Coordinates of C-alpha atoms in Angstrom, one line a residue:
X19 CA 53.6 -30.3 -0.3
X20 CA 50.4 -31.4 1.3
X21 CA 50.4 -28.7 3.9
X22 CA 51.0 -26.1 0.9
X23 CA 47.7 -27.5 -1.0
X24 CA 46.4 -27.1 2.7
X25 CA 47.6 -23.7 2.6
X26 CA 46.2 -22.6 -0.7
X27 CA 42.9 -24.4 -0.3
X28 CA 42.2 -22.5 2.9
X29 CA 43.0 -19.3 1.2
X30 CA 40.8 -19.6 -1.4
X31 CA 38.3 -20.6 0.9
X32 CA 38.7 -17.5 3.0
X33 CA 38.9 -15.1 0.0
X34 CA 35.2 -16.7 -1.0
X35 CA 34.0 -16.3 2.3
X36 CA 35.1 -12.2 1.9
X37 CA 33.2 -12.2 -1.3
X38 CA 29.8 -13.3 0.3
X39 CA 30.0 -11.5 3.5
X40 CA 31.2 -8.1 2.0
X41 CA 30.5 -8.1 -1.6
X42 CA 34.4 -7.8 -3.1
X43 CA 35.5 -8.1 -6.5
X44 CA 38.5 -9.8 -7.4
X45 CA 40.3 -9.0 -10.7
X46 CA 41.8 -10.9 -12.6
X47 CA 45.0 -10.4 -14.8
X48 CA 43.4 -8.0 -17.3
X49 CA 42.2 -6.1 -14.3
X50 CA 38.5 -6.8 -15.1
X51 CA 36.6 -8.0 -11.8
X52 CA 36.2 -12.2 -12.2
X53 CA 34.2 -13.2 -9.0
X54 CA 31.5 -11.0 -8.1
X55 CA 28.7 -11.2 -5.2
X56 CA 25.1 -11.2 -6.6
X57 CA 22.5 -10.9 -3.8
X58 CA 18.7 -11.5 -3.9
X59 CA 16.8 -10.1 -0.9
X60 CA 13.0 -11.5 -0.9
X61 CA 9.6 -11.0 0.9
X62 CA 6.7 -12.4 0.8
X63 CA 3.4 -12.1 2.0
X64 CA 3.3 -8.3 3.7
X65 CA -0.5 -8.1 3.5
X66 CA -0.4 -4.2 4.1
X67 CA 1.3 -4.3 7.9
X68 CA 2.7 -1.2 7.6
X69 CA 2.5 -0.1 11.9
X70 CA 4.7 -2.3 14.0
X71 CA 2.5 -4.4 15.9
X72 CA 3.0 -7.4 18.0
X73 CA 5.2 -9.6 15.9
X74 CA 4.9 -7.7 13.0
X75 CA 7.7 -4.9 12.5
X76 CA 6.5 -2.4 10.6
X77 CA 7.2 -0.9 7.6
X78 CA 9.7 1.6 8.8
X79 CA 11.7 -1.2 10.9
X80 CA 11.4 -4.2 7.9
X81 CA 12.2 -1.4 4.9
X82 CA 15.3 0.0 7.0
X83 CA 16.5 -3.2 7.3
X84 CA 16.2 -3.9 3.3
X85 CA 17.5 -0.9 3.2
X86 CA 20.8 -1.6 5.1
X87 CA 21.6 -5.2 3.8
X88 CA 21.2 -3.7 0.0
X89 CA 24.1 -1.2 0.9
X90 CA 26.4 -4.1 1.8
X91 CA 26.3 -4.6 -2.0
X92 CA 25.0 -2.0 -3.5
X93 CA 25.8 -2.7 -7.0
X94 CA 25.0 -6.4 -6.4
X95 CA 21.5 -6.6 -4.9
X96 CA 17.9 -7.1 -5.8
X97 CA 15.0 -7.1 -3.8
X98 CA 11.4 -9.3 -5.2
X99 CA 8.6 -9.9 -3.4
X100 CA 6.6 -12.9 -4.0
X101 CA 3.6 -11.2 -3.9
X102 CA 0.1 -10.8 -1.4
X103 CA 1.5 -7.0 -0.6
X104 CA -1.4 -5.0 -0.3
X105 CA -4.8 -6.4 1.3
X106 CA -4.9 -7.3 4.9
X107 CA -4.5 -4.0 6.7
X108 CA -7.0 -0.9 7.6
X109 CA -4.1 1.7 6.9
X110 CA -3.8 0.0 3.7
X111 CA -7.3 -1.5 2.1
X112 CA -9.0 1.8 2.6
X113 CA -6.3 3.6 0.6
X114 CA -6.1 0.6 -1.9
X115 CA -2.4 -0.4 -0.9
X116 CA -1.6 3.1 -2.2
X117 CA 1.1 3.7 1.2
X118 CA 2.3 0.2 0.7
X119 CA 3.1 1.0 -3.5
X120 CA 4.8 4.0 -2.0
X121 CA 7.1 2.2 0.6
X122 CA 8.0 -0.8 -2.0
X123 CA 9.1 2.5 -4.5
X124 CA 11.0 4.1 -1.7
X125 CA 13.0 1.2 -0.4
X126 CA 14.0 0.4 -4.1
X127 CA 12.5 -3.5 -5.1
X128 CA 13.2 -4.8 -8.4
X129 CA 10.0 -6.9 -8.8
X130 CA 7.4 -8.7 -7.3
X131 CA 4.8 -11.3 -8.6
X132 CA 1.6 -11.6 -8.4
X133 CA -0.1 -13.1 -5.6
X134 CA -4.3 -14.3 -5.4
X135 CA -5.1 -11.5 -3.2
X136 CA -3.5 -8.7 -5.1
X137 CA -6.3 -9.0 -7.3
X138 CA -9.0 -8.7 -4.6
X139 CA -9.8 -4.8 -5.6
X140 CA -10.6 -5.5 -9.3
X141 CA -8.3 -5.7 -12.4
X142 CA -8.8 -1.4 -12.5
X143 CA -7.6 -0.8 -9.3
X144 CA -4.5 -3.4 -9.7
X145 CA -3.6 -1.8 -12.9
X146 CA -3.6 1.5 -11.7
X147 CA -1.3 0.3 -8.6
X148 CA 0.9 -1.1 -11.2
X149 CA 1.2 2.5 -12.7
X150 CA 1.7 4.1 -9.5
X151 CA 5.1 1.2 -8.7
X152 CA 8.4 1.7 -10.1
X153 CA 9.1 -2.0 -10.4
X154 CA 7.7 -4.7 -12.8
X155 CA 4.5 -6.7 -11.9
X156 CA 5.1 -10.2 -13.0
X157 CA 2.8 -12.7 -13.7
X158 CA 3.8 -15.6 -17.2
X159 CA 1.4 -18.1 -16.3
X160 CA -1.7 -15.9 -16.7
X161 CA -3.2 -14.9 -19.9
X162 CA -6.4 -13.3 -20.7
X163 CA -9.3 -15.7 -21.6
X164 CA -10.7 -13.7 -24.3
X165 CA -7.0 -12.9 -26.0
X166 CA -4.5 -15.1 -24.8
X167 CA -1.8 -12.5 -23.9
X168 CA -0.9 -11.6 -20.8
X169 CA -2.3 -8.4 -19.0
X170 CA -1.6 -5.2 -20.4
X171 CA 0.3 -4.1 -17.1
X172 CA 1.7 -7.3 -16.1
X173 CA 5.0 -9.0 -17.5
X174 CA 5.9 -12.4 -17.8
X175 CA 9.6 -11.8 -16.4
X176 CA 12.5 -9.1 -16.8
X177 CA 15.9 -9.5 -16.7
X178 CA 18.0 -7.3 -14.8
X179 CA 22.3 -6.7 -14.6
X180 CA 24.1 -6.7 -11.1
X181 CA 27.7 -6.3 -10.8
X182 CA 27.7 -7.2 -14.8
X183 CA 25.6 -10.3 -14.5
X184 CA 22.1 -10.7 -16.0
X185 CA 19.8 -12.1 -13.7
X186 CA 16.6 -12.9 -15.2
X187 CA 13.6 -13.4 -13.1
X188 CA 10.3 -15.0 -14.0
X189 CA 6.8 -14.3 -11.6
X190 CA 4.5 -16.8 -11.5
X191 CA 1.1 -16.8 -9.7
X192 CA -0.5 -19.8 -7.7
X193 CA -3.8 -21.8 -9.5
X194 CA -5.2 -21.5 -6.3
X195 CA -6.1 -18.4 -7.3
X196 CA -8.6 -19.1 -9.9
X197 CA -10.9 -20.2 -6.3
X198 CA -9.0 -18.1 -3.4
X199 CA -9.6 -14.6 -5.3
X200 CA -13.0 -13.8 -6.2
X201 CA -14.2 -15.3 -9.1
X202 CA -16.2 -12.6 -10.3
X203 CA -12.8 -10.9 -10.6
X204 CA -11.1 -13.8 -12.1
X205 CA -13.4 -15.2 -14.1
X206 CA -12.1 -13.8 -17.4
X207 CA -8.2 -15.3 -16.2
X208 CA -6.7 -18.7 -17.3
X209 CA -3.7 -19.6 -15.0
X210 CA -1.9 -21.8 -16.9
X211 CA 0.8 -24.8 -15.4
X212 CA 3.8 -23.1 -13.8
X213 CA 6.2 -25.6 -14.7
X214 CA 4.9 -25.9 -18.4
X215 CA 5.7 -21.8 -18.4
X216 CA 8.8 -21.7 -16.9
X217 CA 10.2 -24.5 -19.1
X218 CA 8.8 -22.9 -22.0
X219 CA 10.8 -19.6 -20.8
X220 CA 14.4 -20.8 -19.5
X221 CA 15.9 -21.0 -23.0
X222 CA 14.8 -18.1 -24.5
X223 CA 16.2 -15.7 -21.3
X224 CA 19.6 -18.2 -21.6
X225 CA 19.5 -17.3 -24.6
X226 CA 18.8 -13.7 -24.1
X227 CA 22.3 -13.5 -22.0
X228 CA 21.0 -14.4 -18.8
X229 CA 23.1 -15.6 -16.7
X230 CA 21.1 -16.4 -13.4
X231 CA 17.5 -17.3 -13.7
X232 CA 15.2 -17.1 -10.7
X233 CA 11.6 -18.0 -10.4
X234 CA 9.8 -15.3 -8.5
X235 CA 6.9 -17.6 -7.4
X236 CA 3.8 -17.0 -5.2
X237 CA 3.5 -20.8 -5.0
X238 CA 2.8 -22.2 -1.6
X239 CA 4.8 -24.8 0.3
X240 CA 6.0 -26.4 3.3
X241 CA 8.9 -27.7 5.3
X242 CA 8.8 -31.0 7.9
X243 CA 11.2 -31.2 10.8
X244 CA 13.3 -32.6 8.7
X245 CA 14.0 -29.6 6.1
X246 CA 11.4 -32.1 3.7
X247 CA 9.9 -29.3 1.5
X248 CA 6.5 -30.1 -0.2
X249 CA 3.8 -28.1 -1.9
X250 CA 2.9 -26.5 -5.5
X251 CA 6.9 -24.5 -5.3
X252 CA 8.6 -27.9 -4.6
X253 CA 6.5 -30.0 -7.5
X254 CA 7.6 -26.9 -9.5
X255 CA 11.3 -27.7 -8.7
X256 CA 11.1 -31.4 -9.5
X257 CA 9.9 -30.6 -13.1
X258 CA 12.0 -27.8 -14.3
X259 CA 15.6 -27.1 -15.2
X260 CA 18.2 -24.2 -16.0
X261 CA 16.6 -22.5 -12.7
X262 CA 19.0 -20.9 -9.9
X263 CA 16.7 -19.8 -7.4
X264 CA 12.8 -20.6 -6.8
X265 CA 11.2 -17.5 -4.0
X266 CA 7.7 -18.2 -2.8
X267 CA 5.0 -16.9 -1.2
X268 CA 1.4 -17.7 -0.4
X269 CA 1.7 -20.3 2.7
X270 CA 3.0 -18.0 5.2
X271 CA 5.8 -20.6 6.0
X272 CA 10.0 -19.9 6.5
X273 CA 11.5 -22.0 4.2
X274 CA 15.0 -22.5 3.5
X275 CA 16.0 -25.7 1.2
X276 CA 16.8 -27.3 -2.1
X277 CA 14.3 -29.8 -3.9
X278 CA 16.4 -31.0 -6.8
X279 CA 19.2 -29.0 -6.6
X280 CA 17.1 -25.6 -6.7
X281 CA 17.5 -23.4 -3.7
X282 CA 13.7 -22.2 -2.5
X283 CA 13.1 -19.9 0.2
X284 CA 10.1 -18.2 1.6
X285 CA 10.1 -15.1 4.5
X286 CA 6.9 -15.8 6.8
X287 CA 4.5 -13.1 6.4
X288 CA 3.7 -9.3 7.8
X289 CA 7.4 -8.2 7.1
X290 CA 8.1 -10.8 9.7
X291 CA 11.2 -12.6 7.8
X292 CA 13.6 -11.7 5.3
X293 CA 15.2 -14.3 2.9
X294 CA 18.6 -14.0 1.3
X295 CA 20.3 -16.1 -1.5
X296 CA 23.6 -14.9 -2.0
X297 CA 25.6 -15.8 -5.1
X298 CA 29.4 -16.0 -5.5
X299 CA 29.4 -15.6 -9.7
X300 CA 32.4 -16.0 -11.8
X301 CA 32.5 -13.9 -15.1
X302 CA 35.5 -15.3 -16.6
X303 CA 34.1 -19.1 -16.3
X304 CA 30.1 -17.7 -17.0
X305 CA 28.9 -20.1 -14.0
X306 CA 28.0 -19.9 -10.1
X307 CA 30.7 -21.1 -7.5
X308 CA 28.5 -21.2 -4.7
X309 CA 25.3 -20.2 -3.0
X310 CA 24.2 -19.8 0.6
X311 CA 20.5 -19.2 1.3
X312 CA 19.2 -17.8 4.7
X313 CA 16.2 -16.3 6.3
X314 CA 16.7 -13.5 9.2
X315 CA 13.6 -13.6 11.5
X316 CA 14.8 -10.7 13.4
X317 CA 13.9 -7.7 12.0
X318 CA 16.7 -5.2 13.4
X319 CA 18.2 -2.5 10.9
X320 CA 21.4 -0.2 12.0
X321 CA 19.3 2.7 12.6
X322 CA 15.2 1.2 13.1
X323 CA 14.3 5.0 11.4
X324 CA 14.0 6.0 8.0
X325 CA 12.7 9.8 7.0
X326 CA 11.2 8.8 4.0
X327 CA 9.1 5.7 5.3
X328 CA 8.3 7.4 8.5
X329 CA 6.5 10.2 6.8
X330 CA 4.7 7.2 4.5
X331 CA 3.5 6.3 8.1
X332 CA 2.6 9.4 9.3
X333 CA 0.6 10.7 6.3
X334 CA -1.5 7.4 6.1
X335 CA -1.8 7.9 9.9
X336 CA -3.3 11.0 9.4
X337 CA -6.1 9.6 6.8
X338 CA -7.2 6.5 8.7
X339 CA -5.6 6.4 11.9
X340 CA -7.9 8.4 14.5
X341 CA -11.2 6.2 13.0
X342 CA -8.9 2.8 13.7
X343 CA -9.0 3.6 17.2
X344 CA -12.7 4.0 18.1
X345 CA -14.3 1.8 20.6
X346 CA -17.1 -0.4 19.2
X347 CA -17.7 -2.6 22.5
X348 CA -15.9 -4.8 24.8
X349 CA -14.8 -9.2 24.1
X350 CA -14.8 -10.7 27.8
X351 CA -12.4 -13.4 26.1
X352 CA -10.2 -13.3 23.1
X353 CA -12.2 -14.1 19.8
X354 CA -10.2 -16.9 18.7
X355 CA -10.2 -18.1 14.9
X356 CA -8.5 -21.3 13.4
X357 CA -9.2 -21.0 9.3
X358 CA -8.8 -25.0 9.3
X359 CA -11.6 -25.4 12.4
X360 CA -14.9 -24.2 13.7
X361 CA -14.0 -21.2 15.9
X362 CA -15.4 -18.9 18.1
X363 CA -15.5 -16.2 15.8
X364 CA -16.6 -17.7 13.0
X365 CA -19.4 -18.4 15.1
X366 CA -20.2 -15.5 16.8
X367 CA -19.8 -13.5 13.5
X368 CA -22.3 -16.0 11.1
X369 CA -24.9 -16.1 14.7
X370 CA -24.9 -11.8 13.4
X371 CA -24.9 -12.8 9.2
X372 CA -27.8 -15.3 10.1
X373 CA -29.9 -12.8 12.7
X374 CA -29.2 -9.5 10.3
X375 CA -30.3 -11.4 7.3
X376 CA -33.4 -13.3 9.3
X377 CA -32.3 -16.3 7.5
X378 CA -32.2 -20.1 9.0
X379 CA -28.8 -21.1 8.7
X380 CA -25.2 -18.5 7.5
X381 CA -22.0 -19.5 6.2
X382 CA -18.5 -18.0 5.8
X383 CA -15.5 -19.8 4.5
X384 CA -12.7 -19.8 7.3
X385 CA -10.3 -17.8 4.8
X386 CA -12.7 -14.9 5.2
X387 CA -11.8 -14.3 8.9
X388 CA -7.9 -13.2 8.9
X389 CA -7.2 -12.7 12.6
X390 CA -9.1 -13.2 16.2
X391 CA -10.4 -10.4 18.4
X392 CA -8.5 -10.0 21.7
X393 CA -10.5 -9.7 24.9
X394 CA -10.8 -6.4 26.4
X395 CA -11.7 -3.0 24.3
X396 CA -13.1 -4.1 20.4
X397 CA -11.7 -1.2 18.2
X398 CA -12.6 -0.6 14.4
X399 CA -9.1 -1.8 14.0
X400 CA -9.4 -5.2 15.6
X401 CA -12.3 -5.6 12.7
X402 CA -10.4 -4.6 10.0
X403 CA -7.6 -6.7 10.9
X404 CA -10.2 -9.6 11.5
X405 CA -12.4 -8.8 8.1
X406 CA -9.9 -6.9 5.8
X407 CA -12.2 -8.2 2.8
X408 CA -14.6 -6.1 1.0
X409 CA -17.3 -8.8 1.5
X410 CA -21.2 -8.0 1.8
X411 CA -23.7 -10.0 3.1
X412 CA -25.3 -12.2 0.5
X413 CA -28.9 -13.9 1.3
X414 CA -30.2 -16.5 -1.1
X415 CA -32.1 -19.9 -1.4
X416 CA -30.6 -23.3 -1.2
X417 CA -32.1 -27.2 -0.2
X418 CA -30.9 -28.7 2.4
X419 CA -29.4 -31.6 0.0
X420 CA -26.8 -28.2 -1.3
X421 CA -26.3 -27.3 2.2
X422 CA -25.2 -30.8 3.2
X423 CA -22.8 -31.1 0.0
X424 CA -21.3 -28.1 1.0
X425 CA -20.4 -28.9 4.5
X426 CA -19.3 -32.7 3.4
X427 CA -17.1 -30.6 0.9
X428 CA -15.8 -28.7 4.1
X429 CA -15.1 -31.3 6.2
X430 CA -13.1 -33.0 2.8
X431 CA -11.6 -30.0 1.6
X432 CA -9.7 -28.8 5.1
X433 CA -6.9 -27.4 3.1
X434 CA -9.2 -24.7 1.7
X435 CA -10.4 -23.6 5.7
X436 CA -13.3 -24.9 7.7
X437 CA -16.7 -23.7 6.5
X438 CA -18.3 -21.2 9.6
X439 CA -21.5 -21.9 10.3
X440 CA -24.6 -20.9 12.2
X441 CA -28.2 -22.2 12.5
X442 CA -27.1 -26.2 12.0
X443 CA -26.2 -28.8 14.6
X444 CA -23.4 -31.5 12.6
X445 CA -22.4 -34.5 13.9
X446 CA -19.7 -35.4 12.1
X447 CA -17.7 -39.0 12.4
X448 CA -13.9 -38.1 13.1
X449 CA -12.3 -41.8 12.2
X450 CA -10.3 -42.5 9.1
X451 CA -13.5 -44.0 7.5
X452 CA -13.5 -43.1 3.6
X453 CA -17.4 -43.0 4.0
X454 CA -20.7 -42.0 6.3
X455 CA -17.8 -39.0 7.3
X456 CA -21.1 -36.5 8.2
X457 CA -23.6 -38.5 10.4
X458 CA -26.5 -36.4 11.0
X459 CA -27.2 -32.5 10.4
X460 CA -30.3 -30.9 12.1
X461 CA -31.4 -27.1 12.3
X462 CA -30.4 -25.5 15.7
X463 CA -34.1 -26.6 17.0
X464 CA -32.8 -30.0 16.9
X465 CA -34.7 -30.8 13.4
X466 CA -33.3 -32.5 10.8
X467 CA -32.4 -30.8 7.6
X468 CA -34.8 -32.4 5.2
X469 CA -32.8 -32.5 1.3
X470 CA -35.4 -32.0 -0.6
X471 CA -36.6 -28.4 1.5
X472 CA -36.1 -25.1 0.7
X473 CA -34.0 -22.8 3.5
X474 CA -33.2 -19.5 3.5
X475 CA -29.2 -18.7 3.7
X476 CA -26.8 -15.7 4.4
X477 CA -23.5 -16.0 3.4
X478 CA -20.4 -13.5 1.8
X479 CA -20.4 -12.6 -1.9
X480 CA -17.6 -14.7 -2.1
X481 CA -19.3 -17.7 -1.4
X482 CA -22.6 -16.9 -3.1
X483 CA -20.0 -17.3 -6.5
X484 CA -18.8 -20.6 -6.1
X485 CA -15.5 -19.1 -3.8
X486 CA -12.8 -21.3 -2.2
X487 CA -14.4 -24.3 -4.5
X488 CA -18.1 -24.2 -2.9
X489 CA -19.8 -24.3 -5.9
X490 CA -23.1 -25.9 -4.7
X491 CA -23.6 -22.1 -2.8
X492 CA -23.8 -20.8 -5.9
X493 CA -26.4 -22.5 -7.2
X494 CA -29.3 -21.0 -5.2
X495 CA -32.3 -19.4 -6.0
X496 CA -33.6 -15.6 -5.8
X497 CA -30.1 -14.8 -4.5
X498 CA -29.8 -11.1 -3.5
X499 CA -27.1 -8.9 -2.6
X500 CA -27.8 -6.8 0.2
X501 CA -24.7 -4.7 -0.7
X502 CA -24.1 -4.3 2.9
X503 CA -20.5 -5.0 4.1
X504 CA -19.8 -8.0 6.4
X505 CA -17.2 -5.4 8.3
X506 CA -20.7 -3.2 8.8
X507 CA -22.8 -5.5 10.0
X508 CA -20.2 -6.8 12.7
X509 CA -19.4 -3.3 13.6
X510 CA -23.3 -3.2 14.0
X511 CA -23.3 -5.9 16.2
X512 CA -20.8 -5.2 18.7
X513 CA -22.1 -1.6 19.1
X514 CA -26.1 -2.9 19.6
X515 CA -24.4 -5.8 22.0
X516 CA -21.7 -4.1 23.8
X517 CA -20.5 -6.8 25.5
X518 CA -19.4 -10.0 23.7
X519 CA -19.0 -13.5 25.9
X520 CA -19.4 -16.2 24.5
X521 CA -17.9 -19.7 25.2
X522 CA -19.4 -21.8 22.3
X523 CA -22.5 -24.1 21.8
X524 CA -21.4 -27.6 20.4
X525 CA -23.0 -26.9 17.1
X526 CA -20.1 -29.4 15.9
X527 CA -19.6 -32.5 17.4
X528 CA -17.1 -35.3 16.6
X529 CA -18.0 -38.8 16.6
X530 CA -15.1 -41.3 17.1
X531 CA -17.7 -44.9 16.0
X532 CA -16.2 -46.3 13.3
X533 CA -19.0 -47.3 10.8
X534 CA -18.4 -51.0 9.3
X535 CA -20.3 -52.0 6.3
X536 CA -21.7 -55.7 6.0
X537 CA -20.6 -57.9 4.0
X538 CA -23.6 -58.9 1.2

């Protein structure tokens, strides 16, 4: 009898294991399909990387391969992104992430929320990419200062029906981004506690009819070696309930785990992951059997062409691409950047803010620099890819007891990226002591910043407005914006120079004396 039960167990198992892989339907005896496959395909983080490049696969590769694992269920499957789409390439900040709308309509997603950098064009321009999409922006945990409703063009979820389940799917946005977008642009946005939202939310859509609920989530979060997930999507996991599925975005990370009981994955960035939660959904019992979440690193579809996304390519090609490729100069070394540290771009680029503005000292916040320059031929490309912001060079007047606060905010704040800086010498103390962390700052003549004097900055429009949390930069006096763009005055640079070599000056240094206080 035991072998029997062995028997039917093992058939059951198998018949599940069919359902996943291949999408079947089983009827039961009214004839009416019982189990059904329901899978959610998810991106995150594509930042406009629509040419295959290096590790990235393109947009012709990655939307094939969408393209191929929805027809293994067609009837089944959704694809979300979890926002950050548009800004980060050439091809695709000087059309507005007009190519990238056009691929995301072409390869059929469902929805995607709202990520901090999808507002870095202006509400207009975001509104009218939202007109130009055939899928839902999603946003519930931002409302308008001024009203309290949500965006006109944004929704707070929508429910969808595969293979005749409802699957309801709520986008939520990061609060980083009241800080990490500009907060010019922001400014008239509250971005309210996700968990509070989504809580708020999960009874009405069960109520509603829907049967799955997923949380469409550019929340960032990390996994240790041992599959420990932390971060603003796991908190989010530990204080809801009634959710199936948390996707997220924002921290560029693979992640596949459960934080109380909730399944959360996140795809990398540039197209350079895909995540996939598959559900096995039982219609006569109105309840999941099973779920298996993966991530496939290895972009390869059937066929790595598509017609339709090729010619996406091709046009935008045609606009941008010939300009991409001029020669501006040559690096001897690779450029490198670190957001988190001083690096050798960050340097060389606020040396050019600080000598085009004939200021004393130039900052940039680490986020600001996106990717290094490689040695060898500097092309209008490599800057974009470096500088995909629409920063200008900002000049204004700050005393050196600001300009201390915000480089003590810096060095506290890592999380938020390592302040650039050119002009000062810091000596900062690198032990675990909660005090006396920056020991001495001096101006590149060796002089030490006086607080109570006035010097004379240059810094991005971000910063000049309190960006990234630097608030203290915004406080100035006779600020002015030159209206020039950063991108311009590098480009400006590298053409007057040529040549770039550079190897670094020690304008940081790291002290390891730990500082005892006496006892009174």
């Amino acid at each position: 009898m035991g072998r029997v039960l062995q028997g039917i167990g093992g058939l059951i198992s198998l018949l599940a294991i069919l359902v996943l892989t291949t999408g079947l339907v089983f009827a039961g005896p009214s004839g009416k399909s019982d189990q059904v496959q329901i899978t959610v395909l998810s991106v995150n983080d594509f930042h406009g990387a629509l040419l295959e490049d290096g590790g990235n696969p393109g947009v012709v590769k990655w939307g094939k391969y969408l393209k191929d694992e929805k027809a293994l269920n067609a009837d089944g499957t959704i694809i979300l992104s979890a926002g950050d789409m548009f800004q980060g390439s050439a091809e695709s900040n000087l059309l507005h992430g007009k190519p990238v709308v056009q691929a995301m309509n072409n390869i059929g997603f469902d929805g995607m929320a709202l990520g901090n950098h999808e507002f870095d064009w202006g509400i207009t321009t975001l509104q009218q990419q939202a007109r130009s999409s055939r899928f839902p922006y999603l946003a519930a945990n931002i409302t308008d200062k001024a009203t309290g409703n949500q965006l006109p063009f944004v929704k707070p979820y929508t429910i969808l029906e595969r293979n005749g389940v409802k699957i309801a799917i709520i986008g939520l946005t990061t609060l980083e981004a009241a800080y990490k977008s500009n907060p010019q642009i922001v400014n008239n946005l509250i971005f309210n506690q996700p968990a509070e939202v989504v809580n708020s939310l999960v009874p009405k859509l069960r109520n509603e009819g829907a049967q799955l609920v997923i949380v469409l989530a550019h929340l960032g979060c990390e996994i240790d070696s041992r599959g420990v997930i932390t971060g603003e999507a796991a908190d989010l996991a530990k204080k809801v309930s009634g959710v199936d599925l948390i996707i997220t975005g924002h921290s560029h990370k693979n992640i596949v785990g459960r934080v109380n009981g909730i399944p959360i994955v996140q795809a990398y960035y540039n197209g350079r992951a895909t995540s996939k939660a598959t559900f096995l959904y039982s219609l006569s019992e109105n309840k999941i059997i099973s779920s298996i979440i993966t991530n496939n690193n290895n972009i390869q579809p059937v066929e790595p062409y598509d017609k339709g996304l090729a010619w996406i390519v091709e046009r935008t090609n045609a606009e941008v691409g010939t300009a991409m490729k001029t020669t501006l100069g040559t690096a001897r070394t690779t450029l490198t950047h670190d957001r988190y540290e001083l690096s050798l771009l960050g340097q060389w680029i606020t040396d050019n803010m600080r000598k085009t503005a004939a200021a004393d000292i130039a900052f940039l916040n680490g986020g600001g620099i996106r990717a290094p320059i490689p040695a060898g031929k500097i092309t209008l490309r490599h800057v974009y890819q470096a500088l995909p912001f629409d920063n200008t060079l900002y000049v204004t007047e700050l005393t050196g007891r600001q300009i201390i606060a915000a480089l003590e905010y810096s060095f506290a704040n890592r999380s938020v990226g390592m302040l650039q800086y050119s002009g000062l010498k810091v000596r900062y103390n690198n032990t675990n002591s909660p005090s006396n962390k920056l020991v001495a700052v001096a101006t590149i003549d060796g002089v030490p910043l006086r607080p109570d004097k006035v010097y004379k900055v240059a810094m991005n429009d971000f910063l000049a407005v309190g960006g990234d949390g630097f608030t203290m930069l915004s406080q100035g006096r006779n600020g002015q914006n030159t209206m020039r763009l950063l991108r311009d005055v590098v480009v400006s640079s590298i053409r007057s120079v040529k040549h770039i070599n550079i190897t670094g000056d020690n304008r940081l240094t790291y002290e390891t004396v730990l500082i005892i206080k006496q006892a009174s």
